[in-house]
CSV table of C-alpha atoms in Angstrom, one decimal:
chain,number,residue,atom,x,y,z
A,465,MET,CA,0.0,0.0,0.0
A,466,SER,CA,1.2,3.5,-0.6
A,467,THR,CA,0.1,7.1,-0.2
A,468,ASN,CA,0.2,9.6,-3.1
A,469,LEU,CA,-0.1,13.3,-2.8
A,470,GLN,CA,0.2,15.9,-5.6
A,471,SER,CA,-0.4,19.6,-5.4
A,472,LYS,CA,1.1,23.0,-6.0
A,473,MET,CA,2.3,23.3,-2.5
A,474,VAL,CA,2.5,26.6,-0.7
A,475,PRO,CA,4.5,26.6,2.6
A,476,SER,CA,2.5,29.4,4.2
A,477,GLN,CA,-0.6,27.3,4.2
A,478,ASN,CA,-1.2,24.1,6.2
A,479,ILE,CA,0.7,21.2,4.6
A,480,TRP,CA,-0.2,17.6,5.2
A,481,LEU,CA,2.7,15.9,6.9
A,482,PRO,CA,2.9,12.1,7.1
A,483,SER,CA,3.2,10.6,10.5
A,484,ASN,CA,5.1,7.5,11.6
A,485,LEU,CA,7.8,7.8,9.0
A,486,LEU,CA,10.5,5.2,9.8
A,487,PRO,CA,14.1,4.8,8.8
A,488,ASN,CA,14.6,2.9,5.5
A,489,GLN,CA,11.1,4.1,4.4
A,490,LYS,CA,11.0,4.5,0.6
A,491,ILE,CA,9.6,7.6,-1.0
A,492,LEU,CA,9.2,8.5,-4.7
A,493,VAL,CA,9.5,12.2,-5.1
A,494,SER,CA,8.6,14.1,-8.3
A,495,LEU,CA,8.9,17.8,-9.1
A,496,THR,CA,7.6,19.3,-12.4
A,497,GLY,CA,8.2,22.9,-13.4
A,498,PRO,CA,9.5,25.3,-16.1
A,499,HIS,CA,13.2,25.0,-15.1
A,500,GLY,CA,15.8,22.3,-15.7
A,501,THR,CA,19.1,22.3,-13.7
A,502,ASP,CA,17.5,24.5,-11.0
A,503,ILE,CA,14.8,21.9,-10.3
A,504,ILE,CA,17.4,19.1,-10.1
A,505,GLY,CA,19.6,21.2,-7.8
A,506,CYS,CA,16.8,22.1,-5.4
A,507,VAL,CA,15.5,18.6,-5.1
A,508,LEU,CA,19.0,17.1,-4.5
A,509,ASP,CA,19.7,19.9,-2.0
A,510,CYS,CA,16.6,18.9,0.0
A,511,MET,CA,17.7,15.2,-0.1
A,512,ALA,CA,21.2,16.1,1.2
A,513,LYS,CA,19.9,18.4,3.9
A,514,ASN,CA,17.7,15.6,5.2
A,515,SER,CA,20.2,12.8,4.9
A,516,CYS,CA,18.3,10.8,2.3
A,517,GLU,CA,19.8,8.0,0.3
A,518,ILE,CA,19.1,8.1,-3.5
A,519,GLU,CA,18.3,4.8,-5.1
A,520,ASP,CA,17.2,5.9,-8.5
A,521,PHE,CA,16.3,9.0,-10.5
A,522,MET,CA,15.1,10.2,-13.9
A,523,LEU,CA,14.7,13.4,-15.9
A,524,SER,CA,12.3,14.1,-18.7
A,525,ARG,CA,11.7,17.3,-20.7
A,526,LEU,CA,8.7,18.5,-22.8
A,527,TYR,CA,9.3,21.9,-24.3
A,528,HIS,CA,10.0,24.2,-21.3
A,529,ASN,CA,8.7,21.8,-18.6
A,530,VAL,CA,11.0,19.4,-16.8
A,531,THR,CA,10.0,16.5,-14.5
A,532,PHE,CA,12.7,15.3,-12.1
A,533,GLY,CA,11.9,12.1,-10.1
A,534,VAL,CA,13.9,10.6,-7.3
A,535,LEU,CA,13.4,7.3,-5.4
A,536,ILE,CA,14.9,7.8,-1.9
A,537,THR,CA,15.3,5.9,1.3
A,538,LEU,CA,14.9,7.8,4.6
A,539,LYS,CA,17.7,7.5,7.2
A,540,SER,CA,15.6,9.1,10.0
A,541,ASP,CA,12.0,10.2,10.3
A,542,ASN,CA,12.9,13.2,8.1
A,543,SER,CA,9.7,15.1,8.9
A,544,ASP,CA,11.2,18.3,7.6
A,545,LEU,CA,11.8,16.8,4.1
A,546,PHE,CA,8.3,17.5,2.8
A,547,ARG,CA,8.3,21.1,4.0
A,548,ASP,CA,11.7,21.7,2.4
A,549,LEU,CA,10.4,20.2,-0.8
A,550,ALA,CA,7.3,22.3,-0.7
A,551,GLU,CA,9.4,25.4,-0.3
A,552,ALA,CA,11.5,24.4,-3.2
A,553,ALA,CA,8.4,23.8,-5.3
A,554,GLN,CA,7.1,27.3,-4.5
A,555,LYS,CA,10.5,28.9,-5.3
A,556,TRP,CA,10.7,27.3,-8.7
A,557,ASP,CA,7.0,27.5,-9.5
A,558,GLY,CA,6.8,23.7,-9.6
A,559,ILE,CA,4.3,21.0,-8.9
A,560,LEU,CA,5.4,18.5,-6.2
A,561,SER,CA,4.2,14.9,-5.8
A,562,PHE,CA,5.4,12.1,-3.6
A,563,ASN,CA,4.5,8.5,-3.1
A,564,ILE,CA,5.1,7.1,0.3
A,565,HIS,CA,5.4,3.3,0.5
A,566,GLU,CA,4.4,1.4,3.6
A,567,GLN,CA,7.0,-0.7,5.2
A,568,GLN,CA,5.4,-3.9,3.9
A,569,ASP,CA,5.8,-2.7,0.4
A,570,ILE,CA,9.0,-4.1,-1.0
A,571,LEU,CA,10.4,-2.2,-4.0
A,572,PRO,CA,12.6,-4.2,-6.3
A,573,LYS,CA,16.3,-3.4,-6.2
A,574,SER,CA,17.1,-4.7,-9.6
A,575,LEU,CA,15.3,-4.8,-13.0
A,576,GLU,CA,15.2,-8.6,-12.8
A,577,ASP,CA,13.0,-8.4,-9.7
A,578,ALA,CA,10.7,-5.7,-11.0
A,579,PRO,CA,7.8,-5.9,-13.4
A,580,TYR,CA,10.6,-6.7,-16.0
A,581,LYS,CA,10.9,-10.3,-14.9
A,582,ASN,CA,10.5,-12.7,-17.9
A,583,ARG,CA,10.8,-9.8,-20.2
A,584,THR,CA,13.4,-8.5,-22.7
A,585,LYS,CA,14.4,-5.1,-23.9
A,586,TYR,CA,13.7,-3.8,-27.4
A,587,THR,CA,13.7,-0.4,-29.0
A,588,ALA,CA,11.2,0.6,-31.7
A,589,THR,CA,11.8,3.6,-34.0
A,590,VAL,CA,8.8,4.9,-35.9
A,591,LEU,CA,9.3,7.2,-38.9
A,592,ASN,CA,7.1,9.0,-41.4
A,593,GLN,CA,8.7,11.9,-43.3
A,594,ASN,CA,5.3,13.6,-43.6
A,595,GLY,CA,4.7,13.4,-39.8
A,596,LEU,CA,3.4,10.8,-37.4
A,597,THR,CA,-0.4,10.9,-37.5
A,598,LEU,CA,-2.8,10.5,-34.6
A,599,GLN,CA,-4.3,7.5,-36.3
A,600,PHE,CA,-1.0,5.7,-36.5
A,601,LEU,CA,0.0,6.5,-33.0
A,602,ASP,CA,-3.4,5.3,-31.7
A,603,GLU,CA,-3.1,2.0,-33.6
A,604,TRP,CA,0.5,1.6,-32.6
A,605,THR,CA,-0.3,2.1,-28.9
A,606,LYS,CA,-3.2,-0.4,-29.1
A,607,LEU,CA,-0.9,-3.0,-30.7
A,608,LEU,CA,1.5,-2.6,-27.8
A,609,LEU,CA,-1.3,-3.0,-25.3
A,610,ARG,CA,-2.6,-6.2,-27.1
A,611,GLU,CA,0.9,-7.7,-27.0
A,612,LYS,CA,1.4,-6.7,-23.3
A,613,ILE,CA,4.4,-4.6,-24.3
A,614,SER,CA,5.3,-1.9,-21.8
A,615,VAL,CA,6.7,1.5,-22.9
A,616,GLU,CA,9.5,2.5,-20.6
A,617,LYS,CA,10.6,5.6,-22.5
A,618,MET,CA,9.6,7.7,-25.5
A,619,GLN,CA,11.9,10.1,-27.2
A,620,ARG,CA,11.4,12.5,-30.1
A,621,LEU,CA,14.2,12.2,-32.7
A,622,SER,CA,13.1,14.7,-35.3
A,623,GLU,CA,13.2,18.5,-35.3
A,624,GLY,CA,10.3,20.5,-36.6
A,625,LYS,CA,7.3,18.3,-37.2
A,626,LEU,CA,6.9,15.1,-35.2
A,627,SER,CA,8.1,12.7,-37.8
A,628,CYS,CA,10.4,10.3,-35.9
A,629,ALA,CA,10.3,8.9,-32.4
A,630,ASP,CA,12.1,6.2,-30.4
A,631,TYR,CA,10.4,3.8,-27.9
A,632,LYS,CA,12.2,1.8,-25.3
A,633,LEU,CA,10.0,-1.3,-24.8
A,634,SER,CA,9.8,-4.1,-22.3
A,635,VAL,CA,8.6,-7.2,-24.2
A,636,PRO,CA,7.3,-10.5,-22.7
A,637,LEU,CA,9.7,-13.4,-23.5
A,638,GLU,CA,6.9,-15.5,-24.8
A,639,THR,CA,6.1,-13.0,-27.6
A,640,ASP,CA,5.8,-14.6,-31.0
A,641,PHE,CA,8.2,-12.3,-32.9
A,642,ASP,CA,7.3,-13.8,-36.3
A,643,ARG,CA,3.6,-12.8,-35.7
A,644,LEU,CA,4.6,-9.5,-34.2
A,645,ARG,CA,6.7,-8.6,-37.3
A,646,GLN,CA,3.8,-9.4,-39.5
A,647,GLU,CA,1.5,-7.1,-37.5
A,648,LEU,CA,4.2,-4.3,-37.6
A,649,PHE,CA,4.5,-4.8,-41.4
A,650,GLN,CA,0.7,-4.5,-41.8
A,651,LEU,CA,0.6,-1.4,-39.6
A,652,SER,CA,3.5,0.1,-41.5
A,653,ILE,CA,1.8,-0.5,-44.9
A,654,SER,CA,-1.6,0.8,-43.8
A,655,HIS,CA,-0.2,4.1,-42.5
A,656,GLY,CA,2.9,4.6,-44.7
A,657,THR,CA,4.9,4.7,-41.5
A,658,ASP,CA,8.0,2.7,-40.9
A,659,VAL,CA,8.6,0.7,-37.7
A,660,ALA,CA,12.1,-0.6,-36.9
A,661,LEU,CA,12.2,-3.1,-34.0
A,662,GLN,CA,15.6,-4.2,-32.7
A,663,PRO,CA,17.1,-5.6,-29.4
A,664,PHE,CA,18.1,-3.0,-26.9
A,665,ASN,CA,21.6,-3.9,-26.1
A,666,VAL,CA,25.1,-2.5,-26.1
A,667,PHE,CA,25.6,-3.1,-29.8
A,668,ARG,CA,22.6,-1.0,-30.9
A,669,LYS,CA,24.4,2.3,-30.6
A,670,HIS,CA,27.9,1.0,-31.3
A,671,LYS,CA,27.7,0.2,-35.0
A,672,ARG,CA,31.1,0.4,-36.8
A,673,LEU,CA,30.5,-0.9,-40.3
A,674,VAL,CA,27.8,0.0,-42.8
A,675,VAL,CA,27.4,-2.2,-45.9
A,676,PHE,CA,25.2,-0.8,-48.8
A,677,ASP,CA,23.6,-2.4,-51.8
A,678,MET,CA,24.3,-0.2,-54.9
A,679,ASP,CA,21.4,-0.3,-57.4
A,680,SER,CA,18.2,1.5,-56.2
A,681,THR,CA,20.0,2.2,-52.9
A,682,LEU,CA,23.1,4.3,-53.2
A,683,ILE,CA,22.1,5.1,-56.8
A,684,GLN,CA,18.6,5.4,-58.2
A,685,GLN,CA,19.1,3.1,-61.2
A,686,GLU,CA,19.6,-0.6,-61.9
A,687,VAL,CA,22.9,-0.6,-63.8
A,688,ILE,CA,22.1,-3.7,-65.8
A,689,ASP,CA,19.1,-2.0,-67.2
A,690,GLU,CA,21.1,1.1,-68.0
A,691,ILE,CA,23.6,-1.0,-69.9
A,692,ALA,CA,20.8,-2.8,-71.7
A,693,LYS,CA,19.2,0.5,-72.7
A,694,MET,CA,22.4,1.7,-74.4
A,695,ALA,CA,22.9,-1.7,-76.0
A,696,GLY,CA,19.3,-1.7,-77.3
A,697,VAL,CA,18.5,-5.0,-75.5
A,698,VAL,CA,16.2,-3.8,-72.7
A,699,ASN,CA,14.5,-6.6,-70.7
A,700,LYS,CA,13.3,-4.8,-67.6
A,701,THR,CA,10.9,-7.6,-66.8
A,702,ILE,CA,13.8,-10.0,-65.9
A,703,THR,CA,15.2,-7.4,-63.5
A,704,GLU,CA,12.0,-6.7,-61.7
A,705,ALA,CA,11.2,-10.4,-61.3
A,706,ALA,CA,14.6,-11.1,-59.9
A,707,MET,CA,14.5,-8.2,-57.4
A,708,ASN,CA,11.1,-9.4,-56.2
A,709,GLY,CA,12.4,-12.9,-55.7
A,710,GLU,CA,10.2,-14.4,-58.4
A,711,ILE,CA,13.1,-16.0,-60.2
A,712,ASP,CA,16.6,-17.1,-59.2
A,713,PHE,CA,19.0,-14.2,-59.1
A,714,LYS,CA,21.9,-16.1,-60.7
A,715,GLU,CA,19.8,-17.3,-63.6
A,716,SER,CA,18.3,-13.9,-64.2
A,717,LEU,CA,21.8,-12.3,-64.1
A,718,ARG,CA,23.2,-14.8,-66.6
A,719,ARG,CA,20.2,-14.1,-68.9
A,720,ARG,CA,20.6,-10.4,-68.8
A,721,VAL,CA,24.4,-10.5,-69.2
A,722,SER,CA,24.1,-12.8,-72.2
A,723,LEU,CA,22.1,-10.1,-74.0
A,724,LEU,CA,25.2,-7.8,-73.8
A,725,LYS,CA,27.3,-10.0,-76.0
A,726,GLY,CA,29.1,-7.7,-78.5
A,727,THR,CA,28.3,-4.5,-76.6
A,728,SER,CA,31.1,-2.0,-76.5
A,729,THR,CA,32.8,-1.6,-73.1
A,730,ASP,CA,32.7,2.1,-73.7
A,731,VAL,CA,29.1,2.0,-72.5
A,732,LEU,CA,30.3,1.9,-68.9
A,733,GLN,CA,31.9,5.3,-69.2
A,734,ALA,CA,28.7,6.8,-70.6
A,735,ILE,CA,26.7,5.2,-67.7
A,736,LYS,CA,29.0,6.6,-65.1
A,737,LYS,CA,28.2,10.1,-66.3
A,738,ASN,CA,24.5,9.4,-66.1
A,739,LEU,CA,24.4,7.7,-62.6
A,740,ILE,CA,22.0,9.5,-60.3
A,741,PHE,CA,23.0,9.2,-56.6
A,742,THR,CA,20.2,8.8,-54.1
A,743,GLU,CA,19.4,12.1,-52.4
A,744,GLY,CA,21.4,12.3,-49.1
A,745,ALA,CA,23.9,9.5,-50.0
A,746,HIS,CA,26.9,11.8,-50.2
A,747,LEU,CA,26.0,13.6,-47.0
A,748,LEU,CA,25.3,10.3,-45.1
A,749,CYS,CA,28.5,8.7,-46.1
A,750,LYS,CA,30.5,11.8,-45.3
A,751,ALA,CA,28.9,12.0,-41.9
A,752,LEU,CA,29.5,8.3,-41.2
A,753,LYS,CA,33.1,8.5,-42.2
A,754,LYS,CA,33.6,11.5,-40.0
A,755,ILE,CA,32.6,9.6,-36.9
A,756,GLY,CA,34.8,6.6,-37.8
A,757,PHE,CA,32.6,4.1,-39.6
A,758,LYS,CA,33.9,1.7,-42.2
A,759,LEU,CA,31.7,1.8,-45.4
A,760,ALA,CA,31.3,-0.8,-48.2
A,761,VAL,CA,29.2,-1.3,-51.3
A,762,ILE,CA,28.4,-5.0,-52.2
A,763,SER,CA,26.5,-5.1,-55.4
A,764,GLY,CA,24.9,-7.6,-57.7
A,765,GLY,CA,25.8,-5.2,-60.5
A,766,PHE,CA,29.3,-4.8,-61.9
A,767,ILE,CA,32.6,-3.9,-60.4
A,768,PRO,CA,33.6,-0.9,-62.7
A,769,LEU,CA,30.5,0.9,-61.6
A,770,ALA,CA,30.8,-0.2,-58.0
A,771,MET,CA,34.3,1.1,-57.9
A,772,TYR,CA,33.1,4.4,-59.4
A,773,VAL,CA,30.5,4.7,-56.6
A,774,LYS,CA,33.1,3.7,-54.0
A,775,ASN,CA,35.4,6.6,-55.1
A,776,GLU,CA,32.6,9.1,-55.4
A,777,LEU,CA,31.2,8.4,-51.9
A,778,GLY,CA,34.6,7.8,-50.2
A,779,LEU,CA,33.8,4.2,-49.3
A,780,ASP,CA,36.4,1.7,-48.0
A,781,TYR,CA,35.3,-1.5,-49.9
A,782,ALA,CA,33.5,-2.4,-53.2
A,783,PHE,CA,32.5,-5.8,-54.4
A,784,ALA,CA,30.4,-6.7,-57.4
A,785,ASN,CA,30.3,-9.0,-60.5
A,786,GLN,CA,32.9,-8.9,-63.2
A,787,LEU,CA,31.8,-8.8,-66.8
A,788,LYS,CA,34.0,-10.8,-69.1
A,789,VAL,CA,35.4,-8.9,-72.1
A,790,SER,CA,36.8,-9.9,-75.4
A,791,SER,CA,40.6,-10.5,-75.9
A,792,ASP,CA,41.0,-7.0,-77.4
A,793,GLY,CA,39.1,-5.5,-74.4
A,794,LEU,CA,36.6,-3.7,-76.7
A,795,THR,CA,33.4,-5.7,-76.2
A,796,PHE,CA,31.6,-7.8,-73.6
A,797,THR,CA,31.4,-11.5,-74.3
A,798,GLY,CA,28.0,-11.9,-72.6
A,799,GLU,CA,29.5,-13.9,-69.8
A,800,LEU,CA,30.6,-13.3,-66.2
A,801,ASP,CA,34.1,-13.8,-64.8
A,802,GLY,CA,34.4,-15.2,-61.3
A,803,PRO,CA,31.8,-16.1,-58.7
A,804,ILE,CA,28.4,-14.4,-59.0
A,805,VAL,CA,27.7,-11.9,-56.2
A,806,ASP,CA,24.2,-13.1,-55.3
A,807,GLY,CA,22.4,-13.0,-52.0
A,808,GLU,CA,24.4,-15.6,-50.2
A,809,ARG,CA,27.7,-14.2,-51.6
A,810,LYS,CA,26.7,-10.7,-50.3
A,811,ALA,CA,26.3,-12.1,-46.8
A,812,GLU,CA,29.7,-13.9,-47.0
A,813,LEU,CA,31.4,-10.7,-48.2
A,814,LEU,CA,29.8,-8.7,-45.4
A,815,GLU,CA,31.2,-11.2,-42.9
A,816,VAL,CA,34.7,-11.1,-44.6
A,817,ILE,CA,34.8,-7.3,-44.3
A,818,ALA,CA,33.7,-7.5,-40.6
A,819,GLN,CA,36.4,-10.1,-39.8
A,820,ALA,CA,39.1,-8.0,-41.7
A,821,GLU,CA,38.2,-5.0,-39.6
A,822,ASN,CA,37.8,-7.0,-36.4
A,823,ILE,CA,34.2,-5.8,-36.1
A,824,LYS,CA,31.4,-8.0,-34.5
A,825,LEU,CA,28.4,-8.7,-36.7
A,826,GLU,CA,26.2,-7.1,-34.1
A,827,GLN,CA,28.0,-3.9,-34.9
A,828,VAL,CA,27.3,-4.0,-38.6
A,829,VAL,CA,24.4,-2.2,-40.5
A,830,ALA,CA,23.3,-3.5,-43.9
A,831,VAL,CA,21.1,-1.5,-46.3
A,832,GLY,CA,19.4,-2.9,-49.3
A,833,ASP,CA,16.2,-3.1,-51.3
A,834,GLY,CA,16.0,-6.4,-53.2
A,835,ALA,CA,15.4,-10.1,-52.5
A,836,ASN,CA,19.1,-10.8,-53.1
A,837,ASP,CA,19.9,-8.5,-50.1
A,838,LEU,CA,17.9,-10.6,-47.6
A,839,PHE,CA,20.8,-12.8,-46.5
A,840,MET,CA,23.0,-9.7,-46.0
A,841,LEU,CA,20.3,-7.9,-44.1
A,842,ALA,CA,19.8,-10.9,-41.8
A,843,LYS,CA,23.5,-11.3,-41.2
A,844,ALA,CA,24.0,-7.8,-39.9
A,845,GLY,CA,23.2,-6.5,-36.5
A,846,LEU,CA,20.7,-4.1,-38.1
A,847,GLY,CA,19.1,-4.7,-41.5
A,848,ILE,CA,17.6,-1.7,-43.2
A,849,ALA,CA,15.2,-2.2,-46.1
A,850,PHE,CA,15.5,1.0,-48.1
A,851,ASN,CA,12.5,1.6,-50.4
A,852,ALA,CA,12.3,-2.1,-50.5
A,853,LYS,CA,10.4,-4.6,-52.6
A,854,PRO,CA,7.4,-6.1,-50.7
A,855,ARG,CA,9.1,-9.4,-50.0
A,856,VAL,CA,12.0,-7.7,-48.4
A,857,GLN,CA,9.8,-5.4,-46.2
A,858,GLU,CA,8.1,-8.5,-44.8
A,859,LYS,CA,11.4,-10.0,-43.7
A,860,VAL,CA,13.4,-7.2,-42.2
A,861,TYR,CA,13.4,-5.0,-39.1
A,862,LYS,CA,13.5,-1.9,-41.2
A,863,PHE,CA,13.5,1.8,-42.1
A,864,ASN,CA,12.0,2.1,-45.6
A,865,GLU,CA,13.1,5.7,-46.3
A,866,LEU,CA,16.1,6.3,-44.1
A,867,LEU,CA,18.5,8.0,-46.4
């Protein structure tokens, strides 16, 4: 049992003072007001003055209002504590509340003993470039309630309009994550809002390597289609079917490359001039390099263009397929040279880069859009489906429009 009081307390008036306070009594104190450090300072000053022991604390801010909460243990009867807190609340125009737990109430001393037992930590990031709608937020909250998922913390990540927010979640261990992913996917599709769910652990914010797909990710085109256009052998249907996972990637690539037999190798120089980088790609890569990330492009396209993208964006690694050329080097033979960089090969190369850089897979981010990126996205600590095909969206913890 506990007693809860909340008011805008004025010391000159009569103030309710609890009786029979005992040493080791636990009290949850909260002060809300239009100040920040001042509120923290005045509360801590009261605690020190009355010889309290602090067990936990938190601070949250919404515009100009700050709430500072402290869980304390009394070391004596501390009857002056509440009057001191009331005076502090008046001084800083704050609202004071406190919750006094009876002696028989046992507060947990560790998360494992709290309402977090048999639960695990996740973080969910929700993103809509046009702003998070009330309809989405309502359905999102109802989904969490149905799944008995507790929200421990919410944080706005965007400036200007409310377009991105981070939720720290406490999720029951028995949660069916395959079903939950399906529900999140349907919620995302119906509201045009992305939901990225990932384990909340030390690796989440300590990523060190980002691996990108190239076509329709770092650049806006599919290079095989661009080559085919210039060669006059367009077969876009094969590309779309392969990227949607409807036909085997290796088979589709061989078919498309065979159409290039006799095409001049000069076509690659022309394509380089016409490549359109995805908006924000240069800025993102520059920012990531500045804070120490290793960057790579692993493409199911072709190495001359992957190397061009690598140099343009300042990446560290580039892997892609090699087109075989004639003995005089003037035309393509319609064949590939070396192993095909398909989905499984992409995942292998991601792991090779991580090992070479001594980076754990949990510290790797992979970004891609097609079915042949699924293995790579699954291998990384965080897989981001960027403007992805439907099959990819269903499989990945994702942002769909991150760059």
